[in-house]
Coordinates of C-alpha atoms in Angstrom, one line a residue:
M101 CA 14.7 18.1 11.4
A102 CA 12.9 18.4 14.7
H103 CA 9.1 18.7 14.9
A104 CA 7.1 20.6 17.5
R105 CA 4.1 19.0 19.1
R106 CA 1.9 20.3 21.9
K107 CA 1.8 18.7 25.3
G108 CA -0.2 20.4 28.0
G109 CA -0.5 23.5 25.8
K110 CA 3.2 23.9 25.4
P111 CA 5.1 22.9 22.3
T112 CA 7.4 19.9 22.7
I113 CA 10.2 19.3 20.3
I114 CA 10.4 15.7 19.1
E115 CA 13.3 14.5 17.1
P116 CA 12.8 11.7 14.6
G117 CA 13.9 8.6 16.5
S118 CA 13.3 10.0 19.9
P119 CA 11.2 8.0 22.4
G120 CA 7.4 8.6 22.3
G121 CA 7.2 10.2 18.9
G122 CA 10.0 9.2 16.5
L123 CA 11.0 6.4 14.2
E124 CA 9.6 3.6 16.4
Q125 CA 6.1 5.1 15.7
Q126 CA 6.7 4.9 11.9
Y127 CA 6.0 1.2 11.5
G128 CA 9.2 0.6 13.5
G129 CA 7.5 -1.8 15.8
G130 CA 6.9 0.5 18.8
H131 CA 3.4 1.9 18.1
T132 CA 1.1 1.2 21.1
G133 CA -1.2 4.2 21.0
S134 CA -4.9 4.7 20.3
W135 CA -7.0 1.5 20.4
V136 CA -4.0 -0.8 20.6
G137 CA -3.4 0.2 24.2
H138 CA -6.8 -1.4 25.2
L139 CA -5.8 -4.8 23.9
P140 CA -4.2 -7.7 25.9
A141 CA -0.4 -7.2 26.0
S142 CA 0.1 -10.5 24.2
W143 CA -1.8 -9.3 21.1
V144 CA 0.1 -6.0 20.7
P145 CA 3.2 -7.5 18.9
Y146 CA 1.0 -9.2 16.3
I147 CA -0.9 -5.9 15.7
Q148 CA 2.5 -4.3 15.2
L149 CA 3.6 -7.2 12.9
A150 CA 0.5 -6.7 10.7
R151 CA 0.8 -2.9 10.6
L152 CA -2.7 -2.5 11.8
S153 CA -2.0 0.7 13.8
P154 CA -2.1 3.0 12.0
P155 CA -4.1 1.2 9.4
A156 CA -2.3 2.8 6.5
G157 CA -0.6 -0.5 5.8
V158 CA -4.0 -2.2 5.0
F159 CA -5.3 0.2 2.5
P160 CA -2.5 0.0 -0.1
V161 CA -3.6 -3.6 -0.4
L162 CA -7.4 -2.9 -0.4
F163 CA -7.6 0.1 -2.8
P164 CA -6.5 -1.7 -6.0
H165 CA -8.8 -4.6 -5.3
L166 CA -11.7 -2.1 -4.9
F167 CA -10.6 -0.3 -8.1
G168 CA -11.1 -3.7 -9.9
V169 CA -14.5 -4.3 -8.4
A170 CA -15.7 -0.8 -9.3
H171 CA -14.2 -1.1 -12.8
A172 CA -15.9 -4.4 -13.5
A173 CA -19.2 -3.3 -12.0
M174 CA -19.2 -0.3 -14.3
L175 CA -18.5 -2.4 -17.4
Q176 CA -21.2 -4.9 -16.4
Q177 CA -23.7 -2.3 -15.1
A178 CA -24.0 -4.7 -12.2
P179 CA -26.6 -4.2 -9.5
L180 CA -25.3 -2.0 -6.7
T181 CA -26.1 -4.7 -4.1
H182 CA -24.0 -7.3 -5.9
A183 CA -21.1 -4.9 -6.3
A184 CA -21.4 -4.0 -2.6
R185 CA -21.4 -7.7 -1.5
V186 CA -18.3 -8.5 -3.6
G187 CA -16.6 -5.3 -2.3
L188 CA -17.2 -6.4 1.3
L189 CA -15.8 -9.9 0.6
I190 CA -12.8 -8.3 -1.1
A191 CA -12.3 -6.0 1.8
V192 CA -12.3 -9.0 4.3
G193 CA -9.9 -10.9 2.0
S194 CA -7.6 -7.9 1.6
F195 CA -7.4 -7.5 5.4
F196 CA -6.1 -11.0 5.8
L197 CA -3.9 -10.7 2.8
S198 CA -2.3 -7.5 4.2
N199 CA -1.7 -9.3 7.5
A200 CA 0.0 -12.2 5.7
I201 CA 2.1 -9.9 3.5
H202 CA 3.4 -7.9 6.4
G203 CA 4.1 -11.0 8.5
W204 CA 6.0 -12.6 5.7
N205 CA 8.0 -9.4 5.0
D206 CA 9.1 -9.0 8.6
L207 CA 10.0 -12.7 8.8
I208 CA 12.3 -12.5 5.8
D209 CA 13.6 -8.9 6.6
A210 CA 14.4 -9.6 10.2
P211 CA 18.2 -10.0 9.6
V212 CA 18.3 -6.5 7.9
D213 CA 15.7 -4.9 10.1
K214 CA 18.0 -5.2 13.1
L215 CA 20.5 -3.1 11.2
V216 CA 18.1 -0.2 10.4
A217 CA 17.4 2.4 13.1
R218 CA 13.7 2.7 12.4
T219 CA 13.0 -1.1 12.2
R220 CA 15.2 -2.5 14.9
G221 CA 12.3 -2.5 17.4
R222 CA 10.0 -4.5 15.2
P223 CA 8.4 -7.5 17.0
I224 CA 10.5 -10.3 15.5
V225 CA 13.8 -8.4 15.8
R226 CA 13.2 -7.5 19.5
G227 CA 12.0 -11.0 20.3
A228 CA 8.3 -10.2 21.0
V229 CA 7.3 -12.6 18.3
S230 CA 9.4 -15.7 17.5
P231 CA 10.1 -16.6 13.8
R232 CA 8.0 -19.7 14.3
G233 CA 5.2 -17.5 15.7
A234 CA 5.4 -15.1 12.8
L235 CA 5.3 -18.0 10.3
I236 CA 2.2 -19.5 12.0
F237 CA 0.6 -16.1 12.1
T238 CA 1.4 -15.6 8.4
L239 CA 0.0 -19.0 7.4
S240 CA -3.1 -18.5 9.4
Q241 CA -3.8 -15.2 7.6
C242 CA -3.2 -16.9 4.2
L243 CA -5.7 -19.6 5.1
A244 CA -8.3 -17.0 6.2
A245 CA -7.7 -15.1 2.9
G246 CA -8.1 -18.4 1.0
A247 CA -11.4 -19.1 2.8
V248 CA -12.7 -15.8 1.3
L249 CA -11.7 -17.0 -2.1
L250 CA -14.1 -19.9 -1.8
T251 CA -17.0 -17.5 -1.8
L252 CA -15.9 -15.9 -5.1
P253 CA -16.0 -17.1 -8.7
N254 CA -13.5 -19.8 -9.6
V255 CA -11.6 -17.5 -12.0
V256 CA -10.4 -15.5 -8.9
A257 CA -8.2 -18.4 -7.7
W258 CA -5.9 -18.5 -10.7
T259 CA -6.0 -14.7 -11.0
T260 CA -4.4 -14.4 -7.6
I261 CA -1.3 -16.6 -8.6
P262 CA 0.9 -13.8 -10.1
G263 CA 0.3 -11.6 -7.1
I264 CA 1.1 -14.4 -4.7
I265 CA 4.3 -15.2 -6.4
G266 CA 5.2 -11.5 -6.4
N267 CA 4.5 -11.1 -2.7
I268 CA 6.6 -14.1 -1.8
Y269 CA 9.5 -12.7 -3.8
Y270 CA 9.2 -9.0 -2.8
P271 CA 11.2 -9.1 0.5
W272 CA 14.3 -10.3 -1.5
S273 CA 13.8 -7.7 -4.3
K274 CA 15.4 -5.0 -2.1
R275 CA 18.6 -7.1 -2.2
H276 CA 18.5 -7.6 -5.9
T277 CA 17.3 -4.5 -7.7
H278 CA 16.9 -0.7 -7.2
L279 CA 13.4 -1.1 -8.7
A280 CA 12.0 -2.8 -5.6
Q281 CA 9.2 -0.2 -5.6
F282 CA 8.1 -1.4 -9.0
V283 CA 8.0 -5.0 -7.7
L284 CA 5.9 -3.9 -4.7
G285 CA 3.7 -1.9 -7.1
F286 CA 3.1 -5.0 -9.2
C287 CA 2.2 -7.0 -6.1
L288 CA -0.3 -4.4 -4.8
A289 CA -1.7 -3.3 -8.1
W290 CA -2.4 -6.9 -9.2
G291 CA -5.5 -6.5 -6.9
V292 CA -7.1 -4.6 -9.9
Y293 CA -7.2 -7.9 -11.8
V294 CA -8.3 -9.8 -8.7
G295 CA -11.1 -7.3 -8.0
T296 CA -12.2 -7.5 -11.7
A297 CA -12.3 -11.3 -11.6
A298 CA -14.3 -11.2 -8.3
M299 CA -17.1 -9.6 -10.2
G300 CA -17.1 -12.5 -12.7
V301 CA -15.1 -10.7 -15.5
D302 CA -12.3 -12.9 -16.8
P303 CA -9.2 -10.6 -17.0
R304 CA -8.0 -12.6 -20.0
G305 CA -10.9 -11.4 -22.1
D306 CA -12.0 -8.1 -23.4
P307 CA -11.7 -5.3 -22.5
R308 CA -8.2 -5.9 -21.4
T309 CA -6.7 -2.5 -22.3
P310 CA -8.6 -0.3 -19.9
T311 CA -8.0 -2.8 -17.1
T312 CA -4.3 -2.7 -17.9
C313 CA -4.3 1.1 -17.8
L314 CA -5.8 1.0 -14.4
F315 CA -3.3 -1.6 -13.3
V316 CA -0.2 0.3 -14.5
A317 CA -1.6 3.6 -13.0
S318 CA -1.9 1.8 -9.7
V319 CA 1.7 0.4 -10.0
L320 CA 3.0 4.0 -10.5
W321 CA 0.9 5.3 -7.6
T322 CA 2.6 2.7 -5.4
V323 CA 6.0 3.7 -6.7
I324 CA 5.4 7.3 -5.7
Y325 CA 4.3 6.8 -2.1
D326 CA 6.7 3.9 -1.4
T327 CA 9.7 5.8 -2.8
I328 CA 8.9 8.6 -0.3
Y329 CA 8.5 5.9 2.4
A330 CA 11.9 4.4 1.5
F331 CA 13.6 7.8 2.2
Q332 CA 13.1 7.2 5.9
D333 CA 15.8 4.6 5.9
I334 CA 18.0 5.7 3.0
A335 CA 21.1 6.3 5.1
D336 CA 21.0 2.8 6.7
D337 CA 19.9 1.2 3.4
E338 CA 23.0 2.5 1.7
K339 CA 25.3 1.3 4.5
I340 CA 24.0 -2.2 4.4
G341 CA 23.5 -2.5 0.7
L342 CA 19.7 -2.5 0.3
K343 CA 18.4 -1.1 -2.9
S344 CA 15.4 1.1 -3.7
T345 CA 14.3 3.9 -6.1
A346 CA 15.2 6.3 -3.3
V347 CA 18.8 5.1 -3.3
L348 CA 18.9 5.0 -7.2
F349 CA 17.6 8.5 -7.9
R350 CA 18.7 10.4 -4.7
D351 CA 18.7 14.1 -5.7
W352 CA 16.7 13.3 -8.9
T353 CA 13.9 11.6 -7.0
K354 CA 11.3 14.4 -7.3
P355 CA 11.8 14.7 -11.1
F356 CA 11.3 11.0 -11.3
L357 CA 8.2 11.2 -9.2
W358 CA 6.8 13.9 -11.4
I359 CA 7.3 11.6 -14.4
C360 CA 5.4 8.9 -12.6
L361 CA 2.6 11.2 -11.8
S362 CA 2.4 12.4 -15.5
C363 CA 2.1 8.8 -16.6
I364 CA -0.6 8.2 -14.1
A365 CA -2.6 11.1 -15.5
A366 CA -2.1 9.9 -19.0
L367 CA -3.1 6.3 -18.2
L368 CA -6.2 7.4 -16.4
A369 CA -7.1 9.7 -19.3
A370 CA -6.7 6.7 -21.7
Y371 CA -8.8 4.6 -19.4
G372 CA -11.5 7.2 -19.4
Q373 CA -11.6 7.3 -23.2
L374 CA -11.6 3.6 -23.6
C375 CA -14.5 3.2 -21.1
A376 CA -16.5 6.3 -22.1
V377 CA -16.6 7.5 -18.5
R378 CA -18.5 10.5 -17.2
L379 CA -16.9 13.9 -16.7
G380 CA -16.8 13.2 -12.9
F381 CA -14.1 10.6 -13.5
Y382 CA -11.8 13.1 -15.1
V383 CA -12.4 15.7 -12.4
M384 CA -12.2 13.3 -9.5
A385 CA -9.6 10.7 -10.6
I386 CA -7.3 12.7 -12.7
G387 CA -7.8 16.0 -11.0
G388 CA -7.6 14.4 -7.5
C389 CA -4.4 12.5 -8.3
L390 CA -2.7 15.5 -9.8
S391 CA -3.6 17.7 -6.9
S392 CA -3.0 15.3 -4.1
L393 CA 0.1 13.5 -5.4
G394 CA 1.5 16.8 -6.8
T395 CA 1.1 18.4 -3.4
M396 CA 2.8 15.4 -1.8
I397 CA 5.8 15.7 -4.2
V398 CA 6.1 19.4 -3.7
K399 CA 5.7 19.4 0.1
V400 CA 7.6 16.3 1.3
D401 CA 11.1 16.9 2.7
L402 CA 13.0 13.9 1.6
R403 CA 15.8 14.7 4.0
D404 CA 13.4 14.5 7.0
P405 CA 12.2 10.9 8.0
F406 CA 9.2 12.3 9.8
S407 CA 8.0 14.3 6.8
C408 CA 8.4 11.2 4.6
W409 CA 6.4 9.2 7.1
W410 CA 3.6 11.9 7.4
W411 CA 3.2 12.1 3.7
F412 CA 3.2 8.3 3.3
R413 CA 0.7 7.9 6.1
Y414 CA -1.7 10.6 4.9
G415 CA -0.8 11.5 1.4
F416 CA -1.9 8.4 -0.4
W417 CA -5.5 8.5 0.9
L418 CA -6.6 11.3 -1.3
A419 CA -5.2 9.7 -4.5
G420 CA -6.7 6.4 -3.7
G421 CA -10.0 8.0 -2.7
S422 CA -9.9 10.1 -5.9
I423 CA -9.5 7.2 -8.2
M424 CA -12.2 5.2 -6.4
G425 CA -14.5 8.2 -6.4
G426 CA -14.0 8.7 -10.1
L427 CA -14.9 5.1 -10.9
L428 CA -18.0 5.2 -8.7
S429 CA -19.1 8.5 -10.3
T430 CA -19.5 6.7 -13.6
Y431 CA -20.9 3.5 -12.1
V432 CA -23.4 4.8 -9.6
L433 CA -24.5 8.2 -11.0

């Protein structure tokens, strides 16, 4: 489906995949707009590799970590200054972790990225970044994230291990299982436990159940937006044998997403009861998720790659912000 955009006051029709506005702008490796255009040319491929423009690739990593920080701060009634300091450290660590994750994914995915229309222009595939350069970049970001760990409680180090293992495996999950979105959800949502540990709360201790509710809700949130993201490439994925929930459910995808959203609402309600949260949590977290993700599911056209990209890029912000706002409403107010 074509989309109209204005240029010089006149509408311009841009087909998904066309130069200047199509698939190469959708994390396909060709995005050079906005602030990226002011950087040295040698930096641009690494910005593209790390998915830093637009920054939607960073926040799926950051949000669950911040959920964990806010959750633990609420349980401990921690001073706001302490929670803010930990949140800032977590944000810095998440930035480097996100860079490492995307670099690793592109390194492993390069052989299949060249077979997919949207991703064949990514930096490694087109030769702008060598595999060796991508590996060095990834390792440097891992070291930077590890340096942040040194500033946090010791319990954080072992808490990160399941997430690290999951992130190493994730690029291969698309070859092995249609439930790759659940694998990604596990990897990203594990940040809930890391954020909780960063506040000095041992995730192995009590109260484990509300933390688990928040974790599973975050997994399902990831499944929703990444299933929509996966529809951008569904035709190519089917041709080359890659798997996803998009490929698995096809015409039944929206009912599946509604089930996921219903489970998110139930899990957040259970979390609220277990933690005796304020009314604001129910209004902001549950109401916000139902309205924002519900709108996403209704409005997205899964047959249109640009629609899938638009809702992925913008649609998850409200849900993440709603959950964060709900947690803060109980902690701060």
